[in-house]
Amino acid sequence: MQIRQLHAKYGAKLLKVWDEGTWPKRKLVGEGGTSAKRPPTTSSNSPEGSKNQEFPVFLLSVRIIKANILTSRDALTSSDCYVTLYLPTSSLEKFRTQAIKDSANPVWNETFYFRIQTKIKNILELEVCDADPVTKDNIQFTIAFDLEKVWPGATILEIFSLKPESDACHYSNDDSLEVEFRLSELPGPVEHFVSNCVLAARELSILNVKVDKELNEKLLKAKKNVVLTVQESYEGTQKTTKDLNSFCFHCIKIWGPVLKVKLQNISCKEENDSGYSLVLPLKFLPEGQEVNIDLPVKEASVASFNQFSPLMDTWSSQGPQDLDVRLGYELCAEEQDFLQKRKRVVADALKKLFDLRLDLLEDEVPVVAVMATGGGCRAMAALYGHLLGLQKLNILDCVSYITTSSGSTWTMTNLYQNPDWSHKSLDEPIKAVKRQMLKSKWDIISIERLKYYHKELVERAEMGHIPSFTCLWALVQEGVLHDGANKNKLSEQRAALNRGQNPLPIYTVINVKEKLVSTFDFREWVEFSPYEVGFLKYGTSIRTEDFDSQFFMGKIVKKLPESRICFLEGIWTNIFSPNLLDGLYWSSSPEEFWERWVKDMVESEDNNSYDGYTIYKPPSGAGKFCKIFNDILTDRPLKEGTHNFLRSLDFCNNYLEQKDFIYWRDTVLDTSPYKLTPTEKSLCLIDIGFFVNNSGPPLLKPERNVDVIIALDYDMSEVFKQIEMMAKYCEVQGIPFPKVDPTEEDRKNPKECYVFSDDDNPKAPILVYFPLVNCTFKEYIAPGVKRTPSQMSGGEVNVGPHESPYKTLNLTYSSENFDRLLNLSTYNILFSKDRILQSIQRAMQKRLNIRPRNLNTSSV
């Protein structure tokens, strides 16, 4: 074998070899080409908490051999093909072969080496490209190949057919690309990582560099600065300034990070990978020790300086065991502790409510939750009335969770400023919110307010938050709901939970793609509580006070101060990030919407069967036009941007086999890990109403084991619509949930309360559903108390879709309209007392049936 050139790049541990000879022929998998055997695979169907593991590192060789019958897409020139390789679990750099000119059957025989971890899902992306000296190079085909098919000790030859639309044999010799893979274990240290069997955090190298202060000052006077680059670190490139001469870089350890240093004119804006006077692989530095390094400086460029100038380096490897994210589907320790305390409060309340002679044991206490939809100020005001009704019935102390979305979140953020709110009269909070609803809103666009908005936004940007229109909306919203700045923070609501004295509030949004993908093809539930912010799907959470800090591989790389709660409210009620495609979906009827969504989901799952590799062919001219049109439909011009705390976490090699991940699957992109959220720099969080206006998903988490859901629906357009959507969603996802089956009479003349249950499925919660309707309240001022003629006007509450004073965009109510909506909500709860109590009693009895005991309950 004659080697013409050898080039080592430390970041990916990649060697690129041109071989002028021929390689030994390898047989296909299954034809006895190697005696190596695939190691048995293991999987866990119920991921528990995070596990600290260690595994050997492997060297993967990828030999790009040749391609057959490649036709140029440019009619004026012949094919000048080359192949690019991209493996982001080993390197962020994209590598490429030489371009073979004027050949339909190019032969490369070039080999690339990558260090990989086989316990991670490694998908190699190969692009077959046609070089064009005039225009942008054409990508002819893209191949996504799962390296799980390559096991240690084996040599695998893959012949990729480049006819994805045909039914040709997998190993066709026409229009094909031949690639050989070999995998061998590397001697030396193993890699440590922590995983929950879905996502994994890997071991980091952390490099601290300090430029001599005196040197930095001299360089700045000479209009020069020091440029430091660790190419594949989170930070990338950093430069010295007047106030900055110390730097930190975070990089995955097995990638073999390299520090590059050079001097550059301050006015130079170009970033290039040349002119570095120092190239230093971290592996040559003693770990954990401070090292002084001389930086070579050309006297011609800085004549007044010595020939060498000092840098100070220290680096260390940081294991993943002390993560700033929590990897695990179980409830966090704080929530588990809260539930123990809350169950004692609930047990006492149930004992009084049902006149029990014996105390309930912990596992006999049913978990009752309140679930509220969005609806702007209407939802906020009506939720106060509903909670007031539950408090009057002594049922509020039986509730363990309250979940909200959009406008109903405003009620909870106001109430939880008081650590004992559920045991205090709600009269004062209601008076306070009524005053805000009655006041003029013109002040929110005054000159003073605009100056305040500008000052706040500038300060947030300087701290490191991503500027967005949502931040401005949050400040405007604060002006609508408060007289001044609301200094409260979400983590401060823990004071209202430390004795289990109130239900645990959970605020719900969805994460979507910023562009190219519609909400209905990709959406992931995200929940906010005073303890944590987390993705239900990935089993990954962070402490609430760390939200919007900058994360890399599960570690905080830049801690930002916790945002005031008004900025979180701006996210929870982010109504400015829909795309045009969302509008097209919602313009259809509910039946058309669900039929289309379910059909799309089934077809997408059928078309995304994963057999180890996938071929993607770029669109034709007509296809490109469709792509441009799709970009217009799916772009979110006023999107919100939040630092992604999942950033760079890797998927475990068997993540698709995990029950919890599949159970919460909310996207058709599951088999493409490079397209999922951990690869994104930022999150795009929007109002939950742009998919299903329902805050229920956190309550359906199996670990919460919710028995009764009191569903409060503030939709005025169509009764049952939101709860039917939730039931249909659960049916498609395989989540236990009762069937919602109202009669035609119920749809025409809805009542105050409905109870839905599934006796055949003990895991399904009992649903006590409250639509926003004005039924018997028209004639009764209180349950059993008829209105006098002078009181009839108080029962005139228009909560229908036409000419209603409670429309979502209405931010100001009259005193009479506010009182009517509040009283209606309270009445509907009081009127439905028996149904609520019967549902709780059924749930309690269901738990008692597991271990029968006679509590001598009185009948409800």
PDB file of N, CA, C and O in Angstrom, residues 131-187:
ATOM      1  N   ALA A 131     -19.372  18.523  -8.410  1.00  0.00           N
ATOM      2  CA  ALA A 131     -18.684  19.805  -8.322  1.00  0.00           C
ATOM      3  C   ALA A 131     -19.012  20.660  -9.533  1.00  0.00           C
ATOM      4  O   ALA A 131     -19.080  20.160 -10.664  1.00  0.00           O
ATOM      5  N   ASP A 132     -19.246  21.940  -9.284  1.00  0.00           N
ATOM      6  CA  ASP A 132     -19.555  22.871 -10.363  1.00  0.00           C
ATOM      7  C   ASP A 132     -18.733  24.132 -10.154  1.00  0.00           C
ATOM      8  O   ASP A 132     -18.899  24.817  -9.135  1.00  0.00           O
ATOM      9  N   PRO A 133     -17.819  24.459 -11.070  1.00  0.00           N
ATOM     10  CA  PRO A 133     -16.934  25.617 -10.865  1.00  0.00           C
ATOM     11  C   PRO A 133     -17.654  26.949 -10.966  1.00  0.00           C
ATOM     12  O   PRO A 133     -17.129  27.970 -10.523  1.00  0.00           O
ATOM     13  N   VAL A 134     -18.842  26.967 -11.541  1.00  0.00           N
ATOM     14  CA  VAL A 134     -19.547  28.229 -11.770  1.00  0.00           C
ATOM     15  C   VAL A 134     -20.616  28.464 -10.709  1.00  0.00           C
ATOM     16  O   VAL A 134     -20.681  29.516 -10.073  1.00  0.00           O
ATOM     17  N   THR A 135     -21.468  27.460 -10.516  1.00  0.00           N
ATOM     18  CA  THR A 135     -22.561  27.598  -9.559  1.00  0.00           C
ATOM     19  C   THR A 135     -22.294  26.739  -8.332  1.00  0.00           C
ATOM     20  O   THR A 135     -21.272  26.072  -8.226  1.00  0.00           O
ATOM     21  N   LYS A 136     -23.233  26.749  -7.408  1.00  0.00           N
ATOM     22  CA  LYS A 136     -23.115  25.941  -6.203  1.00  0.00           C
ATOM     23  C   LYS A 136     -23.142  24.463  -6.550  1.00  0.00           C
ATOM     24  O   LYS A 136     -23.879  24.027  -7.427  1.00  0.00           O
ATOM     25  N   ASP A 137     -22.291  23.690  -5.875  1.00  0.00           N
ATOM     26  CA  ASP A 137     -22.227  22.256  -6.129  1.00  0.00           C
ATOM     27  C   ASP A 137     -23.597  21.612  -5.919  1.00  0.00           C
ATOM     28  O   ASP A 137     -24.346  21.977  -5.014  1.00  0.00           O
ATOM     29  N   ASN A 138     -23.912  20.654  -6.787  1.00  0.00           N
ATOM     30  CA  ASN A 138     -25.188  19.952  -6.697  1.00  0.00           C
ATOM     31  C   ASN A 138     -25.065  18.740  -5.783  1.00  0.00           C
ATOM     32  O   ASN A 138     -24.151  17.931  -5.936  1.00  0.00           O
ATOM     33  N   ILE A 139     -25.988  18.623  -4.845  1.00  0.00           N
ATOM     34  CA  ILE A 139     -26.082  17.404  -4.036  1.00  0.00           C
ATOM     35  C   ILE A 139     -27.019  16.458  -4.771  1.00  0.00           C
ATOM     36  O   ILE A 139     -28.205  16.753  -4.937  1.00  0.00           O
ATOM     37  N   GLN A 140     -26.475  15.333  -5.220  1.00  0.00           N
ATOM     38  CA  GLN A 140     -27.273  14.417  -6.017  1.00  0.00           C
ATOM     39  C   GLN A 140     -28.070  13.448  -5.138  1.00  0.00           C
ATOM     40  O   GLN A 140     -29.214  13.152  -5.415  1.00  0.00           O
ATOM     41  N   PHE A 141     -27.427  12.945  -4.098  1.00  0.00           N
ATOM     42  CA  PHE A 141     -28.088  12.000  -3.201  1.00  0.00           C
ATOM     43  C   PHE A 141     -27.549  12.198  -1.791  1.00  0.00           C
ATOM     44  O   PHE A 141     -26.391  12.569  -1.603  1.00  0.00           O
ATOM     45  N   THR A 142     -28.391  11.938  -0.817  1.00  0.00           N
ATOM     46  CA  THR A 142     -27.967  11.911   0.581  1.00  0.00           C
ATOM     47  C   THR A 142     -28.331  10.559   1.172  1.00  0.00           C
ATOM     48  O   THR A 142     -29.471  10.095   1.025  1.00  0.00           O
ATOM     49  N   ILE A 143     -27.359   9.924   1.821  1.00  0.00           N
ATOM     50  CA  ILE A 143     -27.557   8.603   2.419  1.00  0.00           C
ATOM     51  C   ILE A 143     -27.372   8.725   3.921  1.00  0.00           C
ATOM     52  O   ILE A 143     -26.345   9.215   4.390  1.00  0.00           O
ATOM     53  N   ALA A 144     -28.362   8.322   4.702  1.00  0.00           N
ATOM     54  CA  ALA A 144     -28.256   8.274   6.154  1.00  0.00           C
ATOM     55  C   ALA A 144     -28.105   6.806   6.554  1.00  0.00           C
ATOM     56  O   ALA A 144     -29.038   6.017   6.393  1.00  0.00           O
ATOM     57  N   PHE A 145     -26.933   6.450   7.077  1.00  0.00           N
ATOM     58  CA  PHE A 145     -26.615   5.043   7.360  1.00  0.00           C
ATOM     59  C   PHE A 145     -26.403   4.855   8.854  1.00  0.00           C
ATOM     60  O   PHE A 145     -25.557   5.514   9.463  1.00  0.00           O
ATOM     61  N   ASP A 146     -27.174   3.946   9.439  1.00  0.00           N
ATOM     62  CA  ASP A 146     -27.062   3.643  10.864  1.00  0.00           C
ATOM     63  C   ASP A 146     -25.876   2.708  11.085  1.00  0.00           C
ATOM     64  O   ASP A 146     -25.864   1.572  10.607  1.00  0.00           O
ATOM     65  N   LEU A 147     -24.888   3.186  11.830  1.00  0.00           N
ATOM     66  CA  LEU A 147     -23.662   2.410  12.039  1.00  0.00           C
ATOM     67  C   LEU A 147     -23.858   1.255  13.004  1.00  0.00           C
ATOM     68  O   LEU A 147     -22.916   0.517  13.277  1.00  0.00           O
ATOM     69  N   GLU A 148     -25.075   1.078  13.527  1.00  0.00           N
ATOM     70  CA  GLU A 148     -25.342  -0.078  14.361  1.00  0.00           C
ATOM     71  C   GLU A 148     -25.173  -1.374  13.561  1.00  0.00           C
ATOM     72  O   GLU A 148     -24.964  -2.453  14.114  1.00  0.00           O
ATOM     73  N   LYS A 149     -25.254  -1.260  12.242  1.00  0.00           N
ATOM     74  CA  LYS A 149     -25.077  -2.436  11.391  1.00  0.00           C
ATOM     75  C   LYS A 149     -23.617  -2.873  11.316  1.00  0.00           C
ATOM     76  O   LYS A 149     -23.315  -3.943  10.788  1.00  0.00           O
ATOM     77  N   VAL A 150     -22.706  -2.029  11.805  1.00  0.00           N
ATOM     78  CA  VAL A 150     -21.275  -2.357  11.787  1.00  0.00           C
ATOM     79  C   VAL A 150     -20.856  -2.699  13.205  1.00  0.00           C
ATOM     80  O   VAL A 150     -20.974  -1.869  14.106  1.00  0.00           O
ATOM     81  N   TRP A 151     -20.397  -3.923  13.425  1.00  0.00           N
ATOM     82  CA  TRP A 151     -20.031  -4.327  14.767  1.00  0.00           C
ATOM     83  C   TRP A 151     -18.534  -4.601  14.868  1.00  0.00           C
ATOM     84  O   TRP A 151     -17.858  -4.846  13.858  1.00  0.00           O
ATOM     85  N   PRO A 152     -17.975  -4.563  16.073  1.00  0.00           N
ATOM     86  CA  PRO A 152     -16.528  -4.710  16.240  1.00  0.00           C
ATOM     87  C   PRO A 152     -15.997  -5.996  15.628  1.00  0.00           C
ATOM     88  O   PRO A 152     -16.581  -7.069  15.764  1.00  0.00           O
ATOM     89  N   GLY A 153     -14.869  -5.868  14.941  1.00  0.00           N
ATOM     90  CA  GLY A 153     -14.205  -7.010  14.340  1.00  0.00           C
ATOM     91  C   GLY A 153     -14.708  -7.362  12.966  1.00  0.00           C
ATOM     92  O   GLY A 153     -14.119  -8.209  12.287  1.00  0.00           O
ATOM     93  N   ALA A 154     -15.775  -6.721  12.506  1.00  0.00           N
ATOM     94  CA  ALA A 154     -16.351  -7.058  11.205  1.00  0.00           C
ATOM     95  C   ALA A 154     -15.912  -6.062  10.148  1.00  0.00           C
ATOM     96  O   ALA A 154     -15.603  -4.904  10.441  1.00  0.00           O
ATOM     97  N   THR A 155     -15.869  -6.516   8.916  1.00  0.00           N
ATOM     98  CA  THR A 155     -15.669  -5.666   7.751  1.00  0.00           C
ATOM     99  C   THR A 155     -16.931  -5.764   6.910  1.00  0.00           C
ATOM    100  O   THR A 155     -17.292  -6.837   6.445  1.00  0.00           O
ATOM    101  N   ILE A 156     -17.590  -4.652   6.746  1.00  0.00           N
ATOM    102  CA  ILE A 156     -18.890  -4.632   6.084  1.00  0.00           C
ATOM    103  C   ILE A 156     -18.785  -3.840   4.796  1.00  0.00           C
ATOM    104  O   ILE A 156     -18.310  -2.691   4.800  1.00  0.00           O
ATOM    105  N   LEU A 157     -19.197  -4.431   3.703  1.00  0.00           N
ATOM    106  CA  LEU A 157     -19.275  -3.732   2.435  1.00  0.00           C
ATOM    107  C   LEU A 157     -20.744  -3.427   2.140  1.00  0.00           C
ATOM    108  O   LEU A 157     -21.571  -4.334   2.054  1.00  0.00           O
ATOM    109  N   GLU A 158     -21.057  -2.148   1.993  1.00  0.00           N
ATOM    110  CA  GLU A 158     -22.414  -1.735   1.664  1.00  0.00           C
ATOM    111  C   GLU A 158     -22.431  -1.163   0.254  1.00  0.00           C
ATOM    112  O   GLU A 158     -21.599  -0.312  -0.104  1.00  0.00           O
ATOM    113  N   ILE A 159     -23.341  -1.639  -0.569  1.00  0.00           N
ATOM    114  CA  ILE A 159     -23.554  -1.079  -1.898  1.00  0.00           C
ATOM    115  C   ILE A 159     -24.908  -0.372  -1.857  1.00  0.00           C
ATOM    116  O   ILE A 159     -25.959  -1.006  -1.870  1.00  0.00           O
ATOM    117  N   PHE A 160     -24.866   0.937  -1.764  1.00  0.00           N
ATOM    118  CA  PHE A 160     -26.087   1.721  -1.624  1.00  0.00           C
ATOM    119  C   PHE A 160     -26.676   1.993  -3.004  1.00  0.00           C
ATOM    120  O   PHE A 160     -26.047   2.661  -3.840  1.00  0.00           O
ATOM    121  N   SER A 161     -27.850   1.484  -3.232  1.00  0.00           N
ATOM    122  CA  SER A 161     -28.546   1.784  -4.477  1.00  0.00           C
ATOM    123  C   SER A 161     -28.997   3.235  -4.451  1.00  0.00           C
ATOM    124  O   SER A 161     -29.586   3.702  -3.472  1.00  0.00           O
ATOM    125  N   LEU A 162     -28.707   3.966  -5.505  1.00  0.00           N
ATOM    126  CA  LEU A 162     -29.077   5.371  -5.578  1.00  0.00           C
ATOM    127  C   LEU A 162     -30.360   5.559  -6.374  1.00  0.00           C
ATOM    128  O   LEU A 162     -30.547   6.529  -7.096  1.00  0.00           O
ATOM    129  N   LYS A 163     -31.252   4.581  -6.237  1.00  0.00           N
ATOM    130  CA  LYS A 163     -32.574   4.653  -6.867  1.00  0.00           C
ATOM    131  C   LYS A 163     -33.639   4.450  -5.781  1.00  0.00           C
ATOM    132  O   LYS A 163     -34.281   3.412  -5.733  1.00  0.00           O
ATOM    133  N   PRO A 164     -33.783   5.404  -4.877  1.00  0.00           N
ATOM    134  CA  PRO A 164     -34.714   5.199  -3.762  1.00  0.00           C
ATOM    135  C   PRO A 164     -36.153   5.022  -4.173  1.00  0.00           C
ATOM    136  O   PRO A 164     -36.943   4.413  -3.477  1.00  0.00           O
ATOM    137  N   GLU A 165     -36.517   5.567  -5.346  1.00  0.00           N
ATOM    138  CA  GLU A 165     -37.918   5.464  -5.751  1.00  0.00           C
ATOM    139  C   GLU A 165     -38.224   4.147  -6.441  1.00  0.00           C
ATOM    140  O   GLU A 165     -39.384   3.829  -6.699  1.00  0.00           O
ATOM    141  N   SER A 166     -37.217   3.347  -6.781  1.00  0.00           N
ATOM    142  CA  SER A 166     -37.460   2.104  -7.495  1.00  0.00           C
ATOM    143  C   SER A 166     -37.577   0.952  -6.530  1.00  0.00           C
ATOM    144  O   SER A 166     -37.246   1.037  -5.362  1.00  0.00           O
ATOM    145  N   ASP A 167     -38.037  -0.166  -7.047  1.00  0.00           N
ATOM    146  CA  ASP A 167     -38.121  -1.395  -6.254  1.00  0.00           C
ATOM    147  C   ASP A 167     -36.960  -2.316  -6.575  1.00  0.00           C
ATOM    148  O   ASP A 167     -37.049  -3.527  -6.441  1.00  0.00           O
ATOM    149  N   ALA A 168     -35.850  -1.710  -7.012  1.00  0.00           N
ATOM    150  CA  ALA A 168     -34.701  -2.517  -7.403  1.00  0.00           C
ATOM    151  C   ALA A 168     -34.104  -3.215  -6.197  1.00  0.00           C
ATOM    152  O   ALA A 168     -34.350  -2.852  -5.052  1.00  0.00           O
ATOM    153  N   CYS A 169     -33.287  -4.224  -6.471  1.00  0.00           N
ATOM    154  CA  CYS A 169     -32.613  -4.968  -5.398  1.00  0.00           C
ATOM    155  C   CYS A 169     -31.743  -4.037  -4.577  1.00  0.00           C
ATOM    156  O   CYS A 169     -31.143  -3.102  -5.103  1.00  0.00           O
ATOM    157  N   HIS A 170     -31.674  -4.279  -3.294  1.00  0.00           N
ATOM    158  CA  HIS A 170     -30.877  -3.459  -2.387  1.00  0.00           C
ATOM    159  C   HIS A 170     -29.426  -3.360  -2.854  1.00  0.00           C
ATOM    160  O   HIS A 170     -28.789  -2.315  -2.752  1.00  0.00           O
ATOM    161  N   TYR A 171     -28.881  -4.420  -3.358  1.00  0.00           N
ATOM    162  CA  TYR A 171     -27.484  -4.437  -3.761  1.00  0.00           C
ATOM    163  C   TYR A 171     -27.346  -4.396  -5.285  1.00  0.00           C
ATOM    164  O   TYR A 171     -26.698  -5.221  -5.903  1.00  0.00           O
ATOM    165  N   SER A 172     -27.982  -3.443  -5.910  1.00  0.00           N
ATOM    166  CA  SER A 172     -27.880  -3.252  -7.357  1.00  0.00           C
ATOM    167  C   SER A 172     -26.531  -2.646  -7.702  1.00  0.00           C
ATOM    168  O   SER A 172     -25.974  -1.866  -6.941  1.00  0.00           O
ATOM    169  N   ASN A 173     -25.986  -2.980  -8.861  1.00  0.00           N
ATOM    170  CA  ASN A 173     -24.713  -2.420  -9.298  1.00  0.00           C
ATOM    171  C   ASN A 173     -24.894  -1.157 -10.120  1.00  0.00           C
ATOM    172  O   ASN A 173     -23.916  -0.504 -10.474  1.00  0.00           O
ATOM    173  N   ASP A 174     -26.118  -0.835 -10.511  1.00  0.00           N
ATOM    174  CA  ASP A 174     -26.383   0.369 -11.288  1.00  0.00           C
ATOM    175  C   ASP A 174     -26.740   1.512 -10.359  1.00  0.00           C
ATOM    176  O   ASP A 174     -27.505   1.359  -9.417  1.00  0.00           O
ATOM    177  N   ASP A 175     -26.203   2.704 -10.686  1.00  0.00           N
ATOM    178  CA  ASP A 175     -26.458   3.889  -9.868  1.00  0.00           C
ATOM    179  C   ASP A 175     -26.269   3.557  -8.388  1.00  0.00           C
ATOM    180  O   ASP A 175     -27.205   3.630  -7.588  1.00  0.00           O
ATOM    181  N   SER A 176     -25.061   3.206  -8.022  1.00  0.00           N
ATOM    182  CA  SER A 176     -24.805   2.773  -6.654  1.00  0.00           C
ATOM    183  C   SER A 176     -23.511   3.382  -6.132  1.00  0.00           C
ATOM    184  O   SER A 176     -22.668   3.861  -6.900  1.00  0.00           O
ATOM    185  N   LEU A 177     -23.383   3.375  -4.837  1.00  0.00           N
ATOM    186  CA  LEU A 177     -22.183   3.845  -4.151  1.00  0.00           C
ATOM    187  C   LEU A 177     -21.680   2.720  -3.260  1.00  0.00           C
ATOM    188  O   LEU A 177     -22.436   2.173  -2.459  1.00  0.00           O
ATOM    189  N   GLU A 178     -20.388   2.371  -3.417  1.00  0.00           N
ATOM    190  CA  GLU A 178     -19.794   1.294  -2.636  1.00  0.00           C
ATOM    191  C   GLU A 178     -18.963   1.890  -1.494  1.00  0.00           C
ATOM    192  O   GLU A 178     -18.083   2.723  -1.721  1.00  0.00           O
ATOM    193  N   VAL A 179     -19.268   1.453  -0.286  1.00  0.00           N
ATOM    194  CA  VAL A 179     -18.575   1.954   0.901  1.00  0.00           C
ATOM    195  C   VAL A 179     -18.252   0.765   1.798  1.00  0.00           C
ATOM    196  O   VAL A 179     -19.079  -0.141   1.975  1.00  0.00           O
ATOM    197  N   GLU A 180     -17.040   0.769   2.333  1.00  0.00           N
ATOM    198  CA  GLU A 180     -16.630  -0.298   3.245  1.00  0.00           C
ATOM    199  C   GLU A 180     -16.440   0.269   4.652  1.00  0.00           C
ATOM    200  O   GLU A 180     -15.881   1.361   4.826  1.00  0.00           O
ATOM    201  N   PHE A 181     -16.930  -0.495   5.631  1.00  0.00           N
ATOM    202  CA  PHE A 181     -16.860  -0.072   7.029  1.00  0.00           C
ATOM    203  C   PHE A 181     -16.089  -1.120   7.839  1.00  0.00           C
ATOM    204  O   PHE A 181     -16.302  -2.327   7.662  1.00  0.00           O
ATOM    205  N   ARG A 182     -15.229  -0.630   8.729  1.00  0.00           N
ATOM    206  CA  ARG A 182     -14.548  -1.512   9.674  1.00  0.00           C
ATOM    207  C   ARG A 182     -14.556  -0.843  11.051  1.00  0.00           C
ATOM    208  O   ARG A 182     -14.418   0.372  11.157  1.00  0.00           O
ATOM    209  N   LEU A 183     -14.694  -1.647  12.074  1.00  0.00           N
ATOM    210  CA  LEU A 183     -14.776  -1.131  13.440  1.00  0.00           C
ATOM    211  C   LEU A 183     -13.864  -1.943  14.340  1.00  0.00           C
ATOM    212  O   LEU A 183     -13.911  -3.174  14.341  1.00  0.00           O
ATOM    213  N   SER A 184     -13.031  -1.255  15.108  1.00  0.00           N
ATOM    214  CA  SER A 184     -12.121  -1.945  16.022  1.00  0.00           C
ATOM    215  C   SER A 184     -12.033  -1.160  17.321  1.00  0.00           C
ATOM    216  O   SER A 184     -12.105   0.071  17.341  1.00  0.00           O
ATOM    217  N   GLU A 185     -11.872  -1.897  18.407  1.00  0.00           N
ATOM    218  CA  GLU A 185     -11.797  -1.260  19.725  1.00  0.00           C
ATOM    219  C   GLU A 185     -10.431  -0.624  19.913  1.00  0.00           C
ATOM    220  O   GLU A 185      -9.399  -1.195  19.578  1.00  0.00           O
ATOM    221  N   LEU A 186     -10.442   0.596  20.450  1.00  0.00           N
ATOM    222  CA  LEU A 186      -9.200   1.314  20.714  1.00  0.00           C
ATOM    223  C   LEU A 186      -8.690   1.000  22.114  1.00  0.00           C
ATOM    224  O   LEU A 186      -9.470   0.964  23.066  1.00  0.00           O
ATOM    225  N   PRO A 187      -7.398   0.761  22.245  1.00  0.00           N
ATOM    226  CA  PRO A 187      -6.843   0.593  23.594  1.00  0.00           C
ATOM    227  C   PRO A 187      -6.835   1.930  24.323  1.00  0.00           C
ATOM    228  O   PRO A 187      -6.881   2.996  23.709  1.00  0.00           O
TER     229      PRO A 187
END
